[in-house]
mmCIF file of C-alpha atoms in Angstrom:
data_model
loop_
_atom_site.group_PDB
_atom_site.id
_atom_site.type_symbol
_atom_site.label_atom_id
_atom_site.label_comp_id
_atom_site.label_asym_id
_atom_site.label_seq_id
_atom_site.Cartn_x
_atom_site.Cartn_y
_atom_site.Cartn_z
ATOM 1 C CA MET A 1 -2.393 -20.219 -21.276
ATOM 2 C CA ASP A 2 -0.728 -23.876 -19.899
ATOM 3 C CA ILE A 3 1.020 -22.209 -17.256
ATOM 4 C CA ARG A 4 2.166 -25.685 -16.206
ATOM 5 C CA ALA A 5 2.620 -28.492 -19.042
ATOM 6 C CA ASN A 6 3.194 -31.229 -16.716
ATOM 7 C CA GLY A 7 -0.189 -30.619 -14.256
ATOM 8 C CA GLY A 8 -2.090 -28.377 -12.710
ATOM 9 C CA SER A 9 -0.772 -24.254 -12.007
ATOM 10 C CA ASP A 10 -2.901 -23.796 -9.186
ATOM 11 C CA PRO A 11 -3.722 -19.975 -9.779
ATOM 12 C CA MET A 12 -5.344 -18.223 -6.774
ATOM 13 C CA ASP A 13 -5.513 -14.543 -5.353
ATOM 14 C CA PHE A 14 -7.084 -13.197 -7.996
ATOM 15 C CA VAL A 15 -7.109 -9.149 -8.261
ATOM 16 C CA GLU A 16 -7.678 -6.374 -10.753
ATOM 17 C CA LEU A 17 -5.650 -3.847 -11.346
ATOM 18 C CA GLY A 18 -6.236 -1.413 -14.322
ATOM 19 C CA ASP A 19 -7.162 -3.463 -17.040
ATOM 20 C CA GLU A 20 -5.133 -6.356 -16.199
ATOM 21 C CA VAL A 21 -5.520 -9.322 -13.475
ATOM 22 C CA TYR A 22 -2.683 -10.142 -10.952
ATOM 23 C CA PHE A 23 -2.648 -13.638 -9.480
ATOM 24 C CA THR A 24 -0.497 -16.248 -8.618
ATOM 25 C CA ALA A 25 0.060 -19.588 -10.270
ATOM 26 C CA LEU A 26 2.971 -22.323 -10.393
ATOM 27 C CA SER A 27 5.216 -23.291 -13.253
ATOM 28 C CA ASP A 28 7.711 -25.810 -13.290
ATOM 29 C CA THR A 29 10.336 -23.070 -14.633
ATOM 30 C CA THR A 30 9.512 -20.389 -12.191
ATOM 31 C CA GLY A 31 8.128 -21.963 -9.150
ATOM 32 C CA ARG A 32 4.942 -19.997 -7.481
ATOM 33 C CA GLU A 33 4.865 -16.789 -8.675
ATOM 34 C CA LEU A 34 3.161 -13.220 -9.675
ATOM 35 C CA TRP A 35 1.072 -13.255 -12.967
ATOM 36 C CA ARG A 36 -0.905 -11.000 -14.762
ATOM 37 C CA THR A 37 -2.929 -11.248 -17.820
ATOM 38 C CA ARG A 38 -5.361 -9.090 -19.832
ATOM 39 C CA GLY A 39 -7.255 -13.098 -20.967
ATOM 40 C CA THR A 40 -5.793 -13.881 -23.835
ATOM 41 C CA SER A 41 -2.261 -15.829 -23.840
ATOM 42 C CA GLU A 42 -0.305 -12.982 -25.540
ATOM 43 C CA SER A 43 -1.011 -10.846 -22.464
ATOM 44 C CA THR A 44 -0.494 -13.524 -19.711
ATOM 45 C CA THR A 45 2.951 -13.036 -18.156
ATOM 46 C CA VAL A 46 5.013 -14.151 -15.291
ATOM 47 C CA ILE A 47 6.712 -11.145 -12.701
ATOM 48 C CA ASP A 48 9.516 -13.701 -11.487
ATOM 49 C CA ILE A 49 10.368 -12.360 -8.556
ATOM 50 C CA ARG A 50 12.982 -15.362 -7.434
ATOM 51 C CA PRO A 51 14.489 -16.006 -10.493
ATOM 52 C CA GLY A 52 14.824 -19.675 -11.421
ATOM 53 C CA PRO A 53 12.546 -22.928 -10.835
ATOM 54 C CA GLU A 54 12.534 -21.785 -6.639
ATOM 55 C CA SER A 55 9.081 -19.565 -5.741
ATOM 56 C CA SER A 56 8.422 -16.003 -3.931
ATOM 57 C CA ASN A 57 5.283 -17.481 -2.561
ATOM 58 C CA PRO A 58 3.479 -14.142 -3.543
ATOM 59 C CA GLU A 59 0.436 -13.651 -0.909
ATOM 60 C CA GLN A 60 -1.948 -11.175 0.400
ATOM 61 C CA LEU A 61 -2.694 -9.799 -2.620
ATOM 62 C CA VAL A 62 -3.881 -6.219 -1.932
ATOM 63 C CA VAL A 63 -4.709 -3.108 -4.675
ATOM 64 C CA ALA A 64 -4.224 1.082 -2.829
ATOM 65 C CA ASP A 65 -4.111 3.982 -4.947
ATOM 66 C CA GLY A 66 -3.565 2.391 -8.588
ATOM 67 C CA LYS A 67 -0.986 -0.155 -6.795
ATOM 68 C CA LEU A 68 -0.619 -4.150 -5.921
ATOM 69 C CA PHE A 69 0.821 -4.605 -2.922
ATOM 70 C CA PHE A 70 1.808 -8.059 -1.892
ATOM 71 C CA ALA A 71 4.380 -10.266 0.367
ATOM 72 C CA ALA A 72 7.424 -12.037 -1.058
ATOM 73 C CA ASP A 73 10.702 -13.881 -0.859
ATOM 74 C CA ASP A 74 13.126 -12.739 -3.504
ATOM 75 C CA GLY A 75 15.291 -15.438 -2.107
ATOM 76 C CA ASN A 76 17.823 -12.977 -0.175
ATOM 77 C CA HIS A 77 15.732 -10.170 2.023
ATOM 78 C CA GLY A 78 13.025 -12.998 3.396
ATOM 79 C CA GLN A 79 9.468 -12.574 3.035
ATOM 80 C CA GLU A 80 8.729 -8.809 2.730
ATOM 81 C CA LEU A 81 6.399 -6.385 1.142
ATOM 82 C CA TRP A 82 6.513 -5.578 -2.604
ATOM 83 C CA VAL A 83 4.509 -3.289 -5.173
ATOM 84 C CA THR A 84 3.849 -2.927 -8.326
ATOM 85 C CA ASP A 85 2.065 -0.599 -10.585
ATOM 86 C CA GLY A 86 2.123 -2.313 -13.335
ATOM 87 C CA GLU A 87 4.933 -0.898 -15.153
ATOM 88 C CA THR A 88 7.755 -1.297 -12.108
ATOM 89 C CA THR A 89 7.639 -4.314 -9.658
ATOM 90 C CA GLU A 90 10.010 -3.386 -6.344
ATOM 91 C CA MET A 91 10.397 -4.237 -2.800
ATOM 92 C CA VAL A 92 8.830 -1.187 -0.400
ATOM 93 C CA MET A 93 11.363 -1.976 2.563
ATOM 94 C CA ASP A 94 13.510 -4.765 3.707
ATOM 95 C CA ILE A 95 11.268 -4.538 7.083
ATOM 96 C CA ASN A 96 12.970 -7.128 8.862
ATOM 97 C CA PRO A 97 16.735 -6.298 7.770
ATOM 98 C CA GLY A 98 18.984 -9.009 6.187
ATOM 99 C CA SER A 99 17.388 -12.532 5.616
ATOM 100 C CA TYR A 100 14.926 -12.205 8.102
ATOM 101 C CA GLU A 101 11.217 -12.755 7.091
ATOM 102 C CA SER A 102 8.694 -10.039 7.975
ATOM 103 C CA SER A 103 6.090 -12.695 8.380
ATOM 104 C CA ILE A 104 3.345 -10.494 6.679
ATOM 105 C CA GLY A 105 1.442 -13.755 5.793
ATOM 106 C CA ARG A 106 2.402 -15.355 8.912
ATOM 107 C CA ILE A 107 -0.013 -13.707 11.862
ATOM 108 C CA ARG A 108 -0.310 -15.868 15.092
ATOM 109 C CA SER A 109 -4.211 -15.433 15.058
ATOM 110 C CA THR A 110 -6.902 -17.602 13.559
ATOM 111 C CA GLN A 111 -7.252 -14.320 11.372
ATOM 112 C CA THR A 112 -5.993 -14.714 7.255
ATOM 113 C CA THR A 113 -6.422 -11.316 6.462
ATOM 114 C CA ALA A 114 -2.678 -9.475 6.858
ATOM 115 C CA MET A 115 -3.259 -6.889 4.991
ATOM 116 C CA VAL A 116 -5.927 -4.316 3.958
ATOM 117 C CA SER A 117 -6.054 -1.323 2.037
ATOM 118 C CA LEU A 118 -7.339 2.321 3.691
ATOM 119 C CA GLY A 119 -7.048 5.292 1.441
ATOM 120 C CA ASP A 120 -4.008 5.581 -0.604
ATOM 121 C CA ALA A 121 -2.204 3.318 1.886
ATOM 122 C CA VAL A 122 -2.152 -0.409 2.593
ATOM 123 C CA PHE A 123 -2.166 -2.016 6.666
ATOM 124 C CA LEU A 124 -0.418 -4.823 7.274
ATOM 125 C CA TYR A 125 1.334 -6.756 10.084
ATOM 126 C CA ALA A 126 4.853 -7.045 10.341
ATOM 127 C CA GLU A 127 7.990 -8.663 12.284
ATOM 128 C CA ASP A 128 10.926 -5.885 12.083
ATOM 129 C CA GLY A 129 13.080 -8.190 14.507
ATOM 130 C CA VAL A 130 13.159 -5.598 16.946
ATOM 131 C CA HIS A 131 9.033 -5.330 18.225
ATOM 132 C CA GLY A 132 7.590 -8.434 17.202
ATOM 133 C CA GLN A 133 4.843 -8.523 14.830
ATOM 134 C CA GLU A 134 2.708 -5.743 14.969
ATOM 135 C CA VAL A 135 0.910 -3.493 12.962
ATOM 136 C CA TRP A 136 2.400 -1.674 9.935
ATOM 137 C CA ARG A 137 1.355 1.198 7.109
ATOM 138 C CA SER A 138 2.768 1.951 3.679
ATOM 139 C CA ASP A 139 1.760 3.607 0.912
ATOM 140 C CA GLY A 140 4.701 1.897 -1.481
ATOM 141 C CA THR A 141 7.103 4.292 -0.445
ATOM 142 C CA THR A 142 10.048 3.931 2.259
ATOM 143 C CA PRO A 143 8.909 7.046 4.557
ATOM 144 C CA GLY A 144 5.445 5.864 3.941
ATOM 145 C CA THR A 145 6.146 3.001 5.153
ATOM 146 C CA PHE A 146 6.542 2.589 9.626
ATOM 147 C CA LEU A 147 5.150 0.749 12.491
ATOM 148 C CA VAL A 148 2.111 2.354 13.680
ATOM 149 C CA GLY A 149 2.130 1.277 17.029
ATOM 150 C CA ASP A 150 4.468 -1.386 19.428
ATOM 151 C CA PHE A 151 0.611 -2.716 21.241
ATOM 152 C CA THR A 152 3.123 -4.691 23.175
ATOM 153 C CA GLU A 153 6.638 -2.862 24.110
ATOM 154 C CA GLY A 154 9.616 -4.752 23.055
ATOM 155 C CA PRO A 155 10.102 -7.938 20.885
ATOM 156 C CA ASN A 156 6.786 -9.837 22.341
ATOM 157 C CA PRO A 157 4.561 -9.741 19.708
ATOM 158 C CA SER A 158 0.807 -8.287 19.922
ATOM 159 C CA THR A 159 -1.142 -11.137 19.042
ATOM 160 C CA THR A 160 -3.840 -8.740 16.228
ATOM 161 C CA ARG A 161 -6.637 -9.699 14.494
ATOM 162 C CA HIS A 162 -10.042 -8.478 12.701
ATOM 163 C CA PHE A 163 -8.362 -5.732 10.299
ATOM 164 C CA THR A 164 -12.375 -4.130 9.423
ATOM 165 C CA VAL A 165 -12.092 -1.011 7.583
ATOM 166 C CA ILE A 166 -15.659 0.679 8.338
ATOM 167 C CA GLU A 167 -15.791 3.840 6.287
ATOM 168 C CA ASP A 168 -12.654 5.924 6.691
ATOM 169 C CA GLU A 169 -11.498 4.210 9.547
ATOM 170 C CA LEU A 170 -9.415 0.845 10.196
ATOM 171 C CA PHE A 171 -11.027 -0.950 13.452
ATOM 172 C CA PHE A 172 -8.706 -4.173 14.946
ATOM 173 C CA VAL A 173 -8.478 -6.281 17.924
ATOM 174 C CA VAL A 174 -4.998 -6.664 20.045
ATOM 175 C CA ILE A 175 -4.769 -9.486 22.506
ATOM 176 C CA GLN A 176 -2.090 -8.028 24.794
ATOM 177 C CA PHE A 177 0.962 -10.372 24.754
ATOM 178 C CA GLY A 178 1.098 -13.156 28.176
ATOM 179 C CA ILE A 179 -2.132 -11.349 29.897
ATOM 180 C CA ARG A 180 -4.956 -12.180 27.205
ATOM 181 C CA VAL A 181 -6.117 -8.377 27.643
ATOM 182 C CA ARG A 182 -8.431 -7.742 24.482
ATOM 183 C CA GLU A 183 -8.130 -4.080 23.191
ATOM 184 C CA VAL A 184 -10.555 -2.686 20.122
ATOM 185 C CA TRP A 185 -8.026 0.077 18.276
ATOM 186 C CA LYS A 186 -8.888 2.103 15.364
ATOM 187 C CA THR A 187 -6.716 4.682 12.850
ATOM 188 C CA ASP A 188 -7.486 6.465 9.886
ATOM 189 C CA ASP A 189 -5.570 6.340 7.117
ATOM 190 C CA THR A 190 -2.494 8.189 7.914
ATOM 191 C CA GLY A 191 -1.514 5.486 10.835
ATOM 192 C CA LEU A 192 -0.253 8.274 13.037
ATOM 193 C CA ASN A 193 -2.575 8.547 16.070
ATOM 194 C CA PRO A 194 -3.972 4.978 16.865
ATOM 195 C CA ILE A 195 -6.450 5.248 19.330
ATOM 196 C CA LYS A 196 -7.901 2.636 21.481
ATOM 197 C CA ILE A 197 -11.582 2.725 21.692
ATOM 198 C CA ARG A 198 -13.433 3.342 25.180
ATOM 199 C CA GLY A 199 -17.351 3.361 24.592
ATOM 200 C CA SER A 200 -18.760 5.231 22.401
ATOM 201 C CA ASN A 201 -21.015 3.995 19.329
ATOM 202 C CA ASP A 202 -17.926 2.864 17.616
ATOM 203 C CA PHE A 203 -16.791 0.749 20.461
ATOM 204 C CA ARG A 204 -20.434 -0.658 20.666
ATOM 205 C CA ILE A 205 -20.193 -1.480 16.837
ATOM 206 C CA ILE A 206 -16.849 -3.186 17.286
ATOM 207 C CA TYR A 207 -17.422 -4.446 20.526
ATOM 208 C CA ASP A 208 -20.376 -6.648 19.243
ATOM 209 C CA ARG A 209 -18.861 -7.786 15.818
ATOM 210 C CA PHE A 210 -15.708 -8.509 17.337
ATOM 211 C CA PHE A 211 -16.356 -10.131 20.676
ATOM 212 C CA ARG A 212 -19.588 -12.180 20.303
ATOM 213 C CA ASP A 213 -18.407 -15.671 19.423
ATOM 214 C CA PHE A 214 -15.556 -15.472 21.883
ATOM 215 C CA SER A 215 -15.888 -17.938 24.500
ATOM 216 C CA GLU A 216 -14.473 -15.107 27.161
ATOM 217 C CA ILE A 217 -16.055 -11.769 26.692
ATOM 218 C CA PRO A 218 -14.412 -8.854 28.394
ATOM 219 C CA PRO A 219 -16.901 -6.474 30.372
ATOM 220 C CA PRO A 220 -17.877 -3.272 28.504
ATOM 221 C CA VAL A 221 -16.146 -0.469 29.438
ATOM 222 C CA PRO A 222 -18.015 2.680 30.746
ATOM 223 C CA PRO A 223 -18.164 5.510 27.968
ATOM 224 C CA GLY A 224 -15.510 7.765 28.167
ATOM 225 C CA GLY A 225 -14.086 8.453 24.664
ATOM 226 C CA GLY A 226 -10.691 6.712 23.829
ATOM 227 C CA ASP A 227 -7.112 6.820 24.516
ATOM 228 C CA SER A 228 -4.155 7.429 21.828
ATOM 229 C CA LEU A 229 -1.230 5.239 21.592
ATOM 230 C CA ALA A 230 0.761 7.436 23.577
ATOM 231 C CA SER A 231 -1.308 7.754 26.517
ATOM 232 C CA ALA A 232 -3.103 4.373 26.604
ATOM 233 C CA GLY A 233 -1.089 3.062 29.831
ATOM 234 C CA ARG A 234 0.722 0.536 28.207
#
């Protein structure tokens, strides 16, 4: 299908959901939007989040529990978290209320993956206007979408990078705002009790993976389990 008659449509971000492939593409009539196809011209259609020629710029396409999650700007709410199951497409939550963006795809680090799936949910970096850009969890519902932890308390953001899923847990690195202290945290798919890693085999695996390329390597922490967010001394 010739999505853009007067130039390339620059399709990208292909993901599979059910028997369809979803991707983003640019057309003269819709701007850059979310598209889906079964491999024929007849089955190739646009999901126009922001009607008209302006783009909603969907990005960070991730599939979890039979749903496609992505970040997009509908022109009224700024960039927010959206979800589609192939039948219904809707904004999950206005994380940063009003026209302000939640900045899901604009992370403050060199890490480019701002959203990953774990279990029946996705974990993402988002800005709610109160806590700075922090780690959030969503299962596509309002009750199931919440802040995992304010790793740098207050409006200052944590520099959080390296979302990595190992078996049934999500690991990530937090750099505390203003003091450049690197911490490795983990959570299960509920996102209810993030734990700071201190010692253990888990810490050794993540420590080697995340810090071996940094010029400033923090000293190893003696073995001794982990701290929950509530007791991490922040």
